[in-house]
C-alpha cells in the first residue's frame, strides 16, 4: 500500500476544490485587541486587525480574568494533574461549576475540556441512560452535536433547519412511548439565525421529549446575566440540558452542560469524554469563573457588542453587500464561491492588514462560501472605517455583485 500517495490524493482533492485550509499564524496583543501580529511563513511580521475571532467581547484581555488566572497559577501551578476522577477535581473546577449552575439556574453544571467535547460526550452517552432514546437533531447543528448523535448508535431523526412542522411530523411518526430528545442551537453561528426555542419546547412538552440546547454562540452575550438566548426569552427553565463554552464570549477555554443534579451525575458517571481525560488546568477554570461572574453583572459589554454588530451590518448593507442579517451579532457576507472567498480573504490580509478567515464547505453549504465578520466592543470606529473601505474597494476590484439584501 502506498500510504503517501493516498495522503497526496486526499490533500490534492482539497486543493482542487479550493477548500484546503491554510492557518494564519497570529500573535494577539494583550491590551490591544483586536490588534495582532501576523507571523508570515517567510519569517516577516505584519500588524493586523482580527475581524473573525470568537472572543466576542474581548474578555481574553479583561484584567479581572487575567488576575484570576495569574493568582491561580501562583497558588496551584500549571496543570490539574489528573482526570476529574483521579486527583483532577480542584476547588477551581468546583467553583466554576457552581458559577455556571447559578448562571443557568440549574441544580448543577459539569465542565468539560471544550464545548465540542461536552456536546459529543453528552449526546453520545444519553442513549445509555435512556435505552431506546430517539434524538431529533436540527440539520444545521454543529459538528460536535452531529458527531455525538452519530456515535451513540441510537435512533436519530434529522429535521429540516428550524422547521417546526417537519419536526412535528417526525415526532408523530414515532412510538409515543419511546424516550425522545430534541437537540438544537440558540444561534447558528454561520448564518447568525436564532432557533425557535419556544416552539421546540412546546413540541417537547406535547411529545414528552427532553430538550438540549447549544448556547455556545450566545452565552455571555444575550440575556440579562449573559446566560444566553433562552434566558433573554424567559425559556431557560424549559430546557433540560444547556450546553455552553468558556472559549468564545468568556474569552478563555472549556465547555460545559448545565442540567438537573441527577442528569449531571449520570453524565459524569457514564460519559467517557468526561471521565477519561485530564481536567482543565485550574488557572483556566479560575479565569473562566471570573469571566462568567464578571459578565453576569456587567451588561454594558453585551450592549456595546450588539451596537457594533448593528453598525457594521448597516454600513455593509449601505454598500450593497450581500449580508445575511437575522438580528444577531454575526455578520456573514456571502461570496458564493470557495476560490473567490479565499482570494478576497488573502487580499484583505495582505493589502489591508484585515484578518477574516474564508468560510467554505463543509462548514457551510457549497455555493454559500462567505466571509464571516465578528465585530466586538473592542473594534472601534477606526477599525470599522478601515474594514468598510477595504471591503468596498475589494468588492469593486473583484467586480463582485452588489447583491440585493438577503435575510
Ligand atoms: C455551535 C457550536 N457548538 C460547539 C462548539 C465547540 O465549542 P468549543 O470551541 O468550546 O469546543 C462550537 C465551536 O465553534 C460551535 O460553533
PDB file of C-alpha atoms in Angstrom, residues 145-363:
ATOM      1  CA  UNK A 145     -23.574  17.524  18.120  1.00  0.00           C
ATOM      2  CA  UNK A 146     -23.694  15.610  14.847  1.00  0.00           C
ATOM      3  CA  UNK A 147     -20.744  13.537  15.975  1.00  0.00           C
ATOM      4  CA  UNK A 148     -22.281  12.812  19.388  1.00  0.00           C
ATOM      5  CA  UNK A 149     -25.580  11.766  17.830  1.00  0.00           C
ATOM      6  CA  UNK A 150     -23.847   9.706  15.131  1.00  0.00           C
ATOM      7  CA  UNK A 151     -21.625   7.849  17.547  1.00  0.00           C
ATOM      8  CA  UNK A 152     -24.240   6.898  20.093  1.00  0.00           C
ATOM      9  CA  UNK A 153     -25.620   4.102  17.968  1.00  0.00           C
ATOM     10  CA  UNK A 154     -29.198   5.048  18.874  1.00  0.00           C
ATOM     11  CA  UNK A 155     -32.051   6.186  16.679  1.00  0.00           C
ATOM     12  CA  UNK A 156     -31.835   9.644  15.168  1.00  0.00           C
ATOM     13  CA  UNK A 157     -34.082  11.860  13.100  1.00  0.00           C
ATOM     14  CA  UNK A 158     -32.659  14.898  11.356  1.00  0.00           C
ATOM     15  CA  UNK A 159     -35.269  17.617  10.985  1.00  0.00           C
ATOM     16  CA  UNK A 160     -35.108  20.473   8.491  1.00  0.00           C
ATOM     17  CA  UNK A 161     -33.398  23.544   9.847  1.00  0.00           C
ATOM     18  CA  UNK A 162     -35.662  25.418  12.271  1.00  0.00           C
ATOM     19  CA  UNK A 163     -38.656  23.637  10.709  1.00  0.00           C
ATOM     20  CA  UNK A 164     -41.138  23.009  13.497  1.00  0.00           C
ATOM     21  CA  UNK A 165     -43.659  21.334  11.162  1.00  0.00           C
ATOM     22  CA  UNK A 166     -41.052  18.863   9.916  1.00  0.00           C
ATOM     23  CA  UNK A 167     -40.058  18.063  13.486  1.00  0.00           C
ATOM     24  CA  UNK A 168     -43.698  17.577  14.453  1.00  0.00           C
ATOM     25  CA  UNK A 169     -44.198  15.142  11.567  1.00  0.00           C
ATOM     26  CA  UNK A 170     -41.158  13.163  12.686  1.00  0.00           C
ATOM     27  CA  UNK A 171     -42.307  13.089  16.315  1.00  0.00           C
ATOM     28  CA  UNK A 172     -45.776  11.959  15.266  1.00  0.00           C
ATOM     29  CA  UNK A 173     -44.336   9.122  13.195  1.00  0.00           C
ATOM     30  CA  UNK A 174     -42.542   7.579  16.174  1.00  0.00           C
ATOM     31  CA  UNK A 175     -43.705   5.389  19.031  1.00  0.00           C
ATOM     32  CA  UNK A 176     -45.367   7.735  21.570  1.00  0.00           C
ATOM     33  CA  UNK A 177     -43.801   5.759  24.407  1.00  0.00           C
ATOM     34  CA  UNK A 178     -40.210   5.971  23.150  1.00  0.00           C
ATOM     35  CA  UNK A 179     -37.898   8.302  25.091  1.00  0.00           C
ATOM     36  CA  UNK A 180     -37.088  11.356  22.982  1.00  0.00           C
ATOM     37  CA  UNK A 181     -34.724  14.315  22.942  1.00  0.00           C
ATOM     38  CA  UNK A 182     -34.792  17.416  20.728  1.00  0.00           C
ATOM     39  CA  UNK A 183     -31.326  18.892  20.101  1.00  0.00           C
ATOM     40  CA  UNK A 184     -30.829  22.357  18.634  1.00  0.00           C
ATOM     41  CA  UNK A 185     -28.871  25.595  18.893  1.00  0.00           C
ATOM     42  CA  UNK A 186     -29.946  29.013  20.080  1.00  0.00           C
ATOM     43  CA  UNK A 187     -27.826  30.845  17.481  1.00  0.00           C
ATOM     44  CA  UNK A 188     -26.495  29.109  14.398  1.00  0.00           C
ATOM     45  CA  UNK A 189     -23.056  30.564  14.074  1.00  0.00           C
ATOM     46  CA  UNK A 190     -22.615  30.649  10.305  1.00  0.00           C
ATOM     47  CA  UNK A 191     -25.856  32.463   9.369  1.00  0.00           C
ATOM     48  CA  UNK A 192     -26.407  34.039  12.776  1.00  0.00           C
ATOM     49  CA  UNK A 193     -30.059  32.952  12.856  1.00  0.00           C
ATOM     50  CA  UNK A 194     -31.930  32.009  16.033  1.00  0.00           C
ATOM     51  CA  UNK A 195     -33.506  28.636  16.814  1.00  0.00           C
ATOM     52  CA  UNK A 196     -37.285  28.720  17.516  1.00  0.00           C
ATOM     53  CA  UNK A 197     -36.719  27.837  21.176  1.00  0.00           C
ATOM     54  CA  UNK A 198     -40.267  28.337  22.422  1.00  0.00           C
ATOM     55  CA  UNK A 199     -41.863  26.312  19.635  1.00  0.00           C
ATOM     56  CA  UNK A 200     -39.371  23.490  20.118  1.00  0.00           C
ATOM     57  CA  UNK A 201     -40.044  23.460  23.878  1.00  0.00           C
ATOM     58  CA  UNK A 202     -43.792  23.385  23.179  1.00  0.00           C
ATOM     59  CA  UNK A 203     -43.316  20.352  20.941  1.00  0.00           C
ATOM     60  CA  UNK A 204     -41.123  18.712  23.568  1.00  0.00           C
ATOM     61  CA  UNK A 205     -43.887  19.168  26.144  1.00  0.00           C
ATOM     62  CA  UNK A 206     -46.514  17.800  23.783  1.00  0.00           C
ATOM     63  CA  UNK A 207     -44.480  14.713  22.899  1.00  0.00           C
ATOM     64  CA  UNK A 208     -42.829  14.144  26.279  1.00  0.00           C
ATOM     65  CA  UNK A 209     -39.322  14.839  24.938  1.00  0.00           C
ATOM     66  CA  UNK A 210     -36.250  16.229  26.672  1.00  0.00           C
ATOM     67  CA  UNK A 211     -34.710  19.432  25.296  1.00  0.00           C
ATOM     68  CA  UNK A 212     -30.997  20.027  24.591  1.00  0.00           C
ATOM     69  CA  UNK A 213     -29.733  23.447  23.534  1.00  0.00           C
ATOM     70  CA  UNK A 214     -26.296  24.555  22.368  1.00  0.00           C
ATOM     71  CA  UNK A 215     -25.857  28.181  23.502  1.00  0.00           C
ATOM     72  CA  UNK A 216     -22.196  28.322  22.523  1.00  0.00           C
ATOM     73  CA  UNK A 217     -22.605  31.473  20.409  1.00  0.00           C
ATOM     74  CA  UNK A 218     -24.910  33.148  22.912  1.00  0.00           C
ATOM     75  CA  UNK A 219     -23.544  32.659  26.427  1.00  0.00           C
ATOM     76  CA  UNK A 220     -22.039  35.832  27.816  1.00  0.00           C
ATOM     77  CA  UNK A 221     -23.761  37.839  25.082  1.00  0.00           C
ATOM     78  CA  UNK A 222     -27.531  37.503  25.471  1.00  0.00           C
ATOM     79  CA  UNK A 223     -29.861  37.641  28.460  1.00  0.00           C
ATOM     80  CA  UNK A 224     -29.758  39.943  31.491  1.00  0.00           C
ATOM     81  CA  UNK A 225     -26.917  37.951  33.100  1.00  0.00           C
ATOM     82  CA  UNK A 226     -25.397  36.585  29.901  1.00  0.00           C
ATOM     83  CA  UNK A 227     -26.897  33.106  30.181  1.00  0.00           C
ATOM     84  CA  UNK A 228     -27.931  33.139  26.523  1.00  0.00           C
ATOM     85  CA  UNK A 229     -30.961  33.461  24.295  1.00  0.00           C
ATOM     86  CA  UNK A 230     -33.081  31.102  26.409  1.00  0.00           C
ATOM     87  CA  UNK A 231     -32.527  33.425  29.354  1.00  0.00           C
ATOM     88  CA  UNK A 232     -33.314  36.501  27.243  1.00  0.00           C
ATOM     89  CA  UNK A 233     -36.578  34.903  26.139  1.00  0.00           C
ATOM     90  CA  UNK A 234     -37.541  33.617  29.604  1.00  0.00           C
ATOM     91  CA  UNK A 235     -37.266  29.997  28.456  1.00  0.00           C
ATOM     92  CA  UNK A 236     -34.253  28.709  30.350  1.00  0.00           C
ATOM     93  CA  UNK A 237     -36.364  26.688  32.791  1.00  0.00           C
ATOM     94  CA  UNK A 238     -37.869  24.782  29.851  1.00  0.00           C
ATOM     95  CA  UNK A 239     -34.525  23.410  28.679  1.00  0.00           C
ATOM     96  CA  UNK A 240     -33.328  20.173  30.242  1.00  0.00           C
ATOM     97  CA  UNK A 241     -29.683  20.377  29.178  1.00  0.00           C
ATOM     98  CA  UNK A 242     -27.890  23.616  28.295  1.00  0.00           C
ATOM     99  CA  UNK A 243     -24.523  23.421  26.562  1.00  0.00           C
ATOM    100  CA  UNK A 244     -22.104  26.341  26.521  1.00  0.00           C
ATOM    101  CA  UNK A 245     -18.479  27.315  26.064  1.00  0.00           C
ATOM    102  CA  UNK A 246     -15.994  29.371  28.032  1.00  0.00           C
ATOM    103  CA  UNK A 247     -13.878  29.807  24.885  1.00  0.00           C
ATOM    104  CA  UNK A 248     -15.842  32.434  22.990  1.00  0.00           C
ATOM    105  CA  UNK A 249     -17.549  35.344  24.779  1.00  0.00           C
ATOM    106  CA  UNK A 250     -15.932  34.322  28.072  1.00  0.00           C
ATOM    107  CA  UNK A 251     -12.540  34.569  26.379  1.00  0.00           C
ATOM    108  CA  UNK A 252     -10.864  31.546  27.996  1.00  0.00           C
ATOM    109  CA  UNK A 253     -11.412  27.840  27.235  1.00  0.00           C
ATOM    110  CA  UNK A 254     -13.558  24.865  28.195  1.00  0.00           C
ATOM    111  CA  UNK A 255     -17.157  23.750  27.750  1.00  0.00           C
ATOM    112  CA  UNK A 256     -19.993  22.597  29.941  1.00  0.00           C
ATOM    113  CA  UNK A 257     -23.502  21.382  30.362  1.00  0.00           C
ATOM    114  CA  UNK A 258     -25.930  22.698  32.971  1.00  0.00           C
ATOM    115  CA  UNK A 259     -28.861  20.499  33.989  1.00  0.00           C
ATOM    116  CA  UNK A 260     -30.534  18.787  36.926  1.00  0.00           C
ATOM    117  CA  UNK A 261     -28.313  17.259  39.611  1.00  0.00           C
ATOM    118  CA  UNK A 262     -29.385  13.764  38.529  1.00  0.00           C
ATOM    119  CA  UNK A 263     -28.643  14.417  34.853  1.00  0.00           C
ATOM    120  CA  UNK A 264     -25.198  15.809  35.646  1.00  0.00           C
ATOM    121  CA  UNK A 265     -24.458  12.936  37.996  1.00  0.00           C
ATOM    122  CA  UNK A 266     -25.405  10.399  35.331  1.00  0.00           C
ATOM    123  CA  UNK A 267     -23.351  12.080  32.568  1.00  0.00           C
ATOM    124  CA  UNK A 268     -20.435  12.468  34.992  1.00  0.00           C
ATOM    125  CA  UNK A 269     -20.626   8.766  35.707  1.00  0.00           C
ATOM    126  CA  UNK A 270     -21.173   7.372  32.202  1.00  0.00           C
ATOM    127  CA  UNK A 271     -19.556   9.734  29.652  1.00  0.00           C
ATOM    128  CA  UNK A 272     -16.056   8.590  28.618  1.00  0.00           C
ATOM    129  CA  UNK A 273     -15.351  12.107  27.291  1.00  0.00           C
ATOM    130  CA  UNK A 274     -15.785  13.433  30.801  1.00  0.00           C
ATOM    131  CA  UNK A 275     -14.107  10.655  32.739  1.00  0.00           C
ATOM    132  CA  UNK A 276     -11.069   9.539  30.749  1.00  0.00           C
ATOM    133  CA  UNK A 277      -9.309  12.828  30.122  1.00  0.00           C
ATOM    134  CA  UNK A 278      -7.281  15.261  32.181  1.00  0.00           C
ATOM    135  CA  UNK A 279      -9.348  18.108  33.589  1.00  0.00           C
ATOM    136  CA  UNK A 280      -8.752  21.729  32.600  1.00  0.00           C
ATOM    137  CA  UNK A 281      -5.803  23.487  34.245  1.00  0.00           C
ATOM    138  CA  UNK A 282      -7.007  25.248  37.421  1.00  0.00           C
ATOM    139  CA  UNK A 283      -5.925  28.640  36.059  1.00  0.00           C
ATOM    140  CA  UNK A 284      -8.255  28.158  33.087  1.00  0.00           C
ATOM    141  CA  UNK A 285     -11.101  27.231  35.411  1.00  0.00           C
ATOM    142  CA  UNK A 286     -10.332  30.267  37.595  1.00  0.00           C
ATOM    143  CA  UNK A 287     -10.236  32.643  34.596  1.00  0.00           C
ATOM    144  CA  UNK A 288     -13.459  31.206  33.191  1.00  0.00           C
ATOM    145  CA  UNK A 289     -15.247  31.522  36.545  1.00  0.00           C
ATOM    146  CA  UNK A 290     -14.083  35.136  36.861  1.00  0.00           C
ATOM    147  CA  UNK A 291     -15.285  35.871  33.333  1.00  0.00           C
ATOM    148  CA  UNK A 292     -18.717  34.302  33.885  1.00  0.00           C
ATOM    149  CA  UNK A 293     -19.110  36.182  37.192  1.00  0.00           C
ATOM    150  CA  UNK A 294     -17.974  39.460  35.599  1.00  0.00           C
ATOM    151  CA  UNK A 295     -20.411  39.236  32.697  1.00  0.00           C
ATOM    152  CA  UNK A 296     -23.329  38.375  34.991  1.00  0.00           C
ATOM    153  CA  UNK A 297     -23.192  41.881  36.402  1.00  0.00           C
ATOM    154  CA  UNK A 298     -21.720  43.895  33.508  1.00  0.00           C
ATOM    155  CA  UNK A 299     -24.298  44.096  30.721  1.00  0.00           C
ATOM    156  CA  UNK A 300     -22.558  47.124  29.139  1.00  0.00           C
ATOM    157  CA  UNK A 301     -20.239  44.928  27.065  1.00  0.00           C
ATOM    158  CA  UNK A 302     -23.236  42.975  25.740  1.00  0.00           C
ATOM    159  CA  UNK A 303     -24.990  46.181  24.782  1.00  0.00           C
ATOM    160  CA  UNK A 304     -21.912  47.617  23.071  1.00  0.00           C
ATOM    161  CA  UNK A 305     -21.412  44.325  21.225  1.00  0.00           C
ATOM    162  CA  UNK A 306     -24.917  44.426  19.755  1.00  0.00           C
ATOM    163  CA  UNK A 307     -24.453  48.070  18.841  1.00  0.00           C
ATOM    164  CA  UNK A 308     -21.200  47.360  16.982  1.00  0.00           C
ATOM    165  CA  UNK A 309     -22.803  44.496  15.062  1.00  0.00           C
ATOM    166  CA  UNK A 310     -25.771  46.673  14.088  1.00  0.00           C
ATOM    167  CA  UNK A 311     -23.463  49.471  12.870  1.00  0.00           C
ATOM    168  CA  UNK A 312     -21.326  47.122  10.783  1.00  0.00           C
ATOM    169  CA  UNK A 313     -24.365  45.490   9.186  1.00  0.00           C
ATOM    170  CA  UNK A 314     -25.852  48.870   8.374  1.00  0.00           C
ATOM    171  CA  UNK A 315     -22.640  50.094   6.797  1.00  0.00           C
ATOM    172  CA  UNK A 316     -22.104  46.964   4.701  1.00  0.00           C
ATOM    173  CA  UNK A 317     -25.742  46.986   3.619  1.00  0.00           C
ATOM    174  CA  UNK A 318     -25.273  50.608   2.639  1.00  0.00           C
ATOM    175  CA  UNK A 319     -22.617  49.413   0.176  1.00  0.00           C
ATOM    176  CA  UNK A 320     -24.996  46.795  -1.219  1.00  0.00           C
ATOM    177  CA  UNK A 321     -23.018  43.877   0.220  1.00  0.00           C
ATOM    178  CA  UNK A 322     -24.946  40.588   0.252  1.00  0.00           C
ATOM    179  CA  UNK A 323     -25.027  40.166   4.003  1.00  0.00           C
ATOM    180  CA  UNK A 324     -27.247  37.852   5.996  1.00  0.00           C
ATOM    181  CA  UNK A 325     -28.984  39.655   8.833  1.00  0.00           C
ATOM    182  CA  UNK A 326     -31.058  37.752  11.345  1.00  0.00           C
ATOM    183  CA  UNK A 327     -30.615  40.339  14.067  1.00  0.00           C
ATOM    184  CA  UNK A 328     -27.782  38.573  15.888  1.00  0.00           C
ATOM    185  CA  UNK A 329     -24.183  39.676  16.394  1.00  0.00           C
ATOM    186  CA  UNK A 330     -22.800  37.602  13.497  1.00  0.00           C
ATOM    187  CA  UNK A 331     -22.165  39.333  10.165  1.00  0.00           C
ATOM    188  CA  UNK A 332     -21.785  36.925   7.207  1.00  0.00           C
ATOM    189  CA  UNK A 333     -21.081  38.353   3.753  1.00  0.00           C
ATOM    190  CA  UNK A 334     -21.842  35.799   1.059  1.00  0.00           C
ATOM    191  CA  UNK A 335     -19.317  35.425  -1.758  1.00  0.00           C
ATOM    192  CA  UNK A 336     -20.680  32.132  -3.063  1.00  0.00           C
ATOM    193  CA  UNK A 337     -17.538  30.524  -4.398  1.00  0.00           C
ATOM    194  CA  UNK A 338     -14.624  28.970  -2.484  1.00  0.00           C
ATOM    195  CA  UNK A 339     -11.867  30.297  -4.723  1.00  0.00           C
ATOM    196  CA  UNK A 340     -13.146  33.884  -4.689  1.00  0.00           C
ATOM    197  CA  UNK A 341     -13.716  33.743  -0.945  1.00  0.00           C
ATOM    198  CA  UNK A 342     -10.162  32.621  -0.305  1.00  0.00           C
ATOM    199  CA  UNK A 343      -8.787  35.222  -2.714  1.00  0.00           C
ATOM    200  CA  UNK A 344     -10.747  38.018  -1.050  1.00  0.00           C
ATOM    201  CA  UNK A 345      -9.582  36.903   2.370  1.00  0.00           C
ATOM    202  CA  UNK A 346      -5.953  36.809   1.144  1.00  0.00           C
ATOM    203  CA  UNK A 347      -6.200  40.292  -0.338  1.00  0.00           C
ATOM    204  CA  UNK A 348      -7.808  41.676   2.828  1.00  0.00           C
ATOM    205  CA  UNK A 349      -4.939  40.299   4.859  1.00  0.00           C
ATOM    206  CA  UNK A 350      -2.048  41.161   2.579  1.00  0.00           C
ATOM    207  CA  UNK A 351      -3.145  44.548   1.282  1.00  0.00           C
ATOM    208  CA  UNK A 352      -5.194  45.900   4.176  1.00  0.00           C
ATOM    209  CA  UNK A 353      -3.971  44.032   7.288  1.00  0.00           C
ATOM    210  CA  UNK A 354      -7.507  42.804   7.963  1.00  0.00           C
ATOM    211  CA  UNK A 355      -7.825  39.203   9.005  1.00  0.00           C
ATOM    212  CA  UNK A 356     -11.077  37.448   8.116  1.00  0.00           C
ATOM    213  CA  UNK A 357     -10.892  33.716   7.540  1.00  0.00           C
ATOM    214  CA  UNK A 358     -12.748  32.324   4.485  1.00  0.00           C
ATOM    215  CA  UNK A 359     -15.604  30.007   5.449  1.00  0.00           C
ATOM    216  CA  UNK A 360     -16.033  27.153   2.999  1.00  0.00           C
ATOM    217  CA  UNK A 361     -17.758  23.763   2.646  1.00  0.00           C
ATOM    218  CA  UNK A 362     -18.302  21.662   4.749  1.00  0.00           C
ATOM    219  CA  UNK A 363     -18.655  24.374   7.402  1.00  0.00           C
TER     220      UNK A 363
END
